[in-house]
Amino acid sequence: LSFWLAVAGIVFFVWLTGAQASLVRAAIMGILGLVAIRLGRPHSIVNALVLAALIMVLFDPLIIFYNISFQLSFLAVLGIIYLYPKLKFLGEVLGVTLSAQIMVVPLIAYYFGQISLISPLANILILPTVPITMFFGFLALVMAIIWFPLGQMLSWLAWLLLTYEIKLVNILSDFSSAALELTEFHWLWLVPIYLLIIIFILREEY
């Protein structure tokens, strides 16, 4: 029962939030993790990531080429998997943040023509509150269906956290040097940059 409730909760949350590519990827990986636990099998996050990508590409073959959210989401997870062990000495929040950003920054520079310099600080200050915000928001919705005053009280907690996050984002984005503008960033630059990242990942393994 707990397995099916967890799966239903994940599916409901993805539907509730618009089923963006990054959320679908996370949901598939989460469900695969639950299946592994239910079957008593070891869980490989790399295999789960590859299988999630395969499932999404089978449903929409063009997603791998034209969906930026899909590309950034998978690159960020790859960064956490392979770069975080080498940056673990920086601490969990900073290490995970930098691991994901190192992997996605080249693609962001290509698509958007800029690199955020303030995002590591923003993530350190905001990232710990995001799961709590999501929890209270989801709980408020469920409780409001059962008893509206209770759901409203819980929604105030989510509102306070959201206000903190939005205010902080606005404050940090006002800094003149918050982003580095790149007027010309050709896609060919992606090849040597990602080759260097791969070399950095593999250099201690061989």
Coordinates of N, CA, C and O in Angstrom, one line a residue, residues 116 118-119 121-127 129-130 161-175 178:
S116 N 25.4 33.2 -15.1 CA 25.1 33.7 -13.8 C 26.3 33.6 -12.8 O 26.8 32.5 -12.6
I118 N 26.1 34.9 -9.7 CA 25.5 35.0 -8.3 C 24.7 33.7 -8.0 O 24.4 33.5 -6.8
S119 N 24.5 32.8 -9.0 CA 23.6 31.7 -8.7 C 24.2 30.7 -7.6 O 23.4 30.1 -6.9
L121 N 25.7 31.4 -4.8 CA 25.3 32.0 -3.6 C 23.8 31.9 -3.4 O 23.3 31.5 -2.3
A122 N 23.0 32.2 -4.5 CA 21.6 32.1 -4.4 C 21.2 30.6 -4.0 O 20.3 30.4 -3.2
N123 N 21.8 29.7 -4.6 CA 21.4 28.3 -4.4 C 21.8 27.9 -2.9 O 21.0 27.1 -2.3
I124 N 22.9 28.3 -2.4 CA 23.3 28.0 -1.1 C 22.2 28.5 -0.1 O 21.9 27.9 0.9
L125 N 21.7 29.7 -0.4 CA 20.8 30.4 0.6 C 19.3 29.9 0.4 O 18.5 29.9 1.3
I126 N 19.0 29.4 -0.8 CA 17.6 29.1 -1.1 C 17.4 27.6 -1.2 O 16.3 27.1 -0.7
L127 N 18.4 26.8 -1.7 CA 18.2 25.4 -1.9 C 17.7 24.6 -0.6 O 16.7 23.8 -0.8
T129 N 15.7 25.5 1.6 CA 14.3 25.8 2.0 C 13.3 25.2 0.9 O 12.1 25.2 1.2
V130 N 13.8 24.9 -0.3 CA 12.9 24.5 -1.3 C 12.1 23.2 -1.0 O 10.9 23.1 -1.1
L161 N 7.9 31.0 3.3 CA 9.1 30.5 2.7 C 9.2 30.9 1.3 O 10.3 31.3 0.8
L162 N 8.1 30.9 0.5 CA 8.2 31.4 -0.9 C 8.5 32.9 -0.9 O 9.3 33.3 -1.8
T163 N 8.0 33.7 0.0 CA 8.3 35.1 0.1 C 9.8 35.3 0.3 O 10.4 36.2 -0.3
Y164 N 10.4 34.5 1.2 CA 11.8 34.6 1.5 C 12.6 34.3 0.2 O 13.5 35.0 -0.2
E165 N 12.2 33.2 -0.5 CA 12.9 32.8 -1.7 C 12.8 33.9 -2.8 O 13.9 34.2 -3.4
I166 N 11.6 34.4 -3.0 CA 11.4 35.3 -4.1 C 12.2 36.7 -3.8 O 12.8 37.3 -4.7
K167 N 12.1 37.1 -2.6 CA 12.7 38.4 -2.2 C 14.2 38.2 -2.3 O 14.9 39.2 -2.8
L168 N 14.8 37.1 -1.9 CA 16.2 36.9 -2.0 C 16.7 36.9 -3.5 O 17.7 37.4 -3.9
V169 N 15.9 36.2 -4.3 CA 16.2 36.1 -5.8 C 16.2 37.6 -6.4 O 17.1 37.9 -7.1
N170 N 15.2 38.4 -6.0 CA 15.1 39.7 -6.5 C 16.3 40.6 -6.0 O 16.9 41.4 -6.8
I171 N 16.7 40.4 -4.8 CA 17.8 41.2 -4.2 C 19.1 40.8 -4.9 O 19.9 41.7 -5.4
L172 N 19.3 39.5 -5.1 CA 20.6 39.1 -5.7 C 20.7 39.4 -7.2 O 21.7 39.7 -7.7
S173 N 19.5 39.4 -7.8 CA 19.5 39.7 -9.3 C 19.7 41.2 -9.6 O 20.0 41.5 -10.7
D174 N 19.5 42.0 -8.6 CA 19.7 43.5 -8.7 C 21.2 43.8 -8.8 O 21.5 45.0 -9.2
F175 N 22.1 42.9 -8.4 CA 23.5 43.3 -8.5 C 24.0 43.4 -9.9 O 23.6 42.6 -10.8
A178 N 25.7 40.4 -11.5 CA 25.1 39.2 -11.2 C 25.3 38.2 -12.3 O 25.3 37.0 -12.1

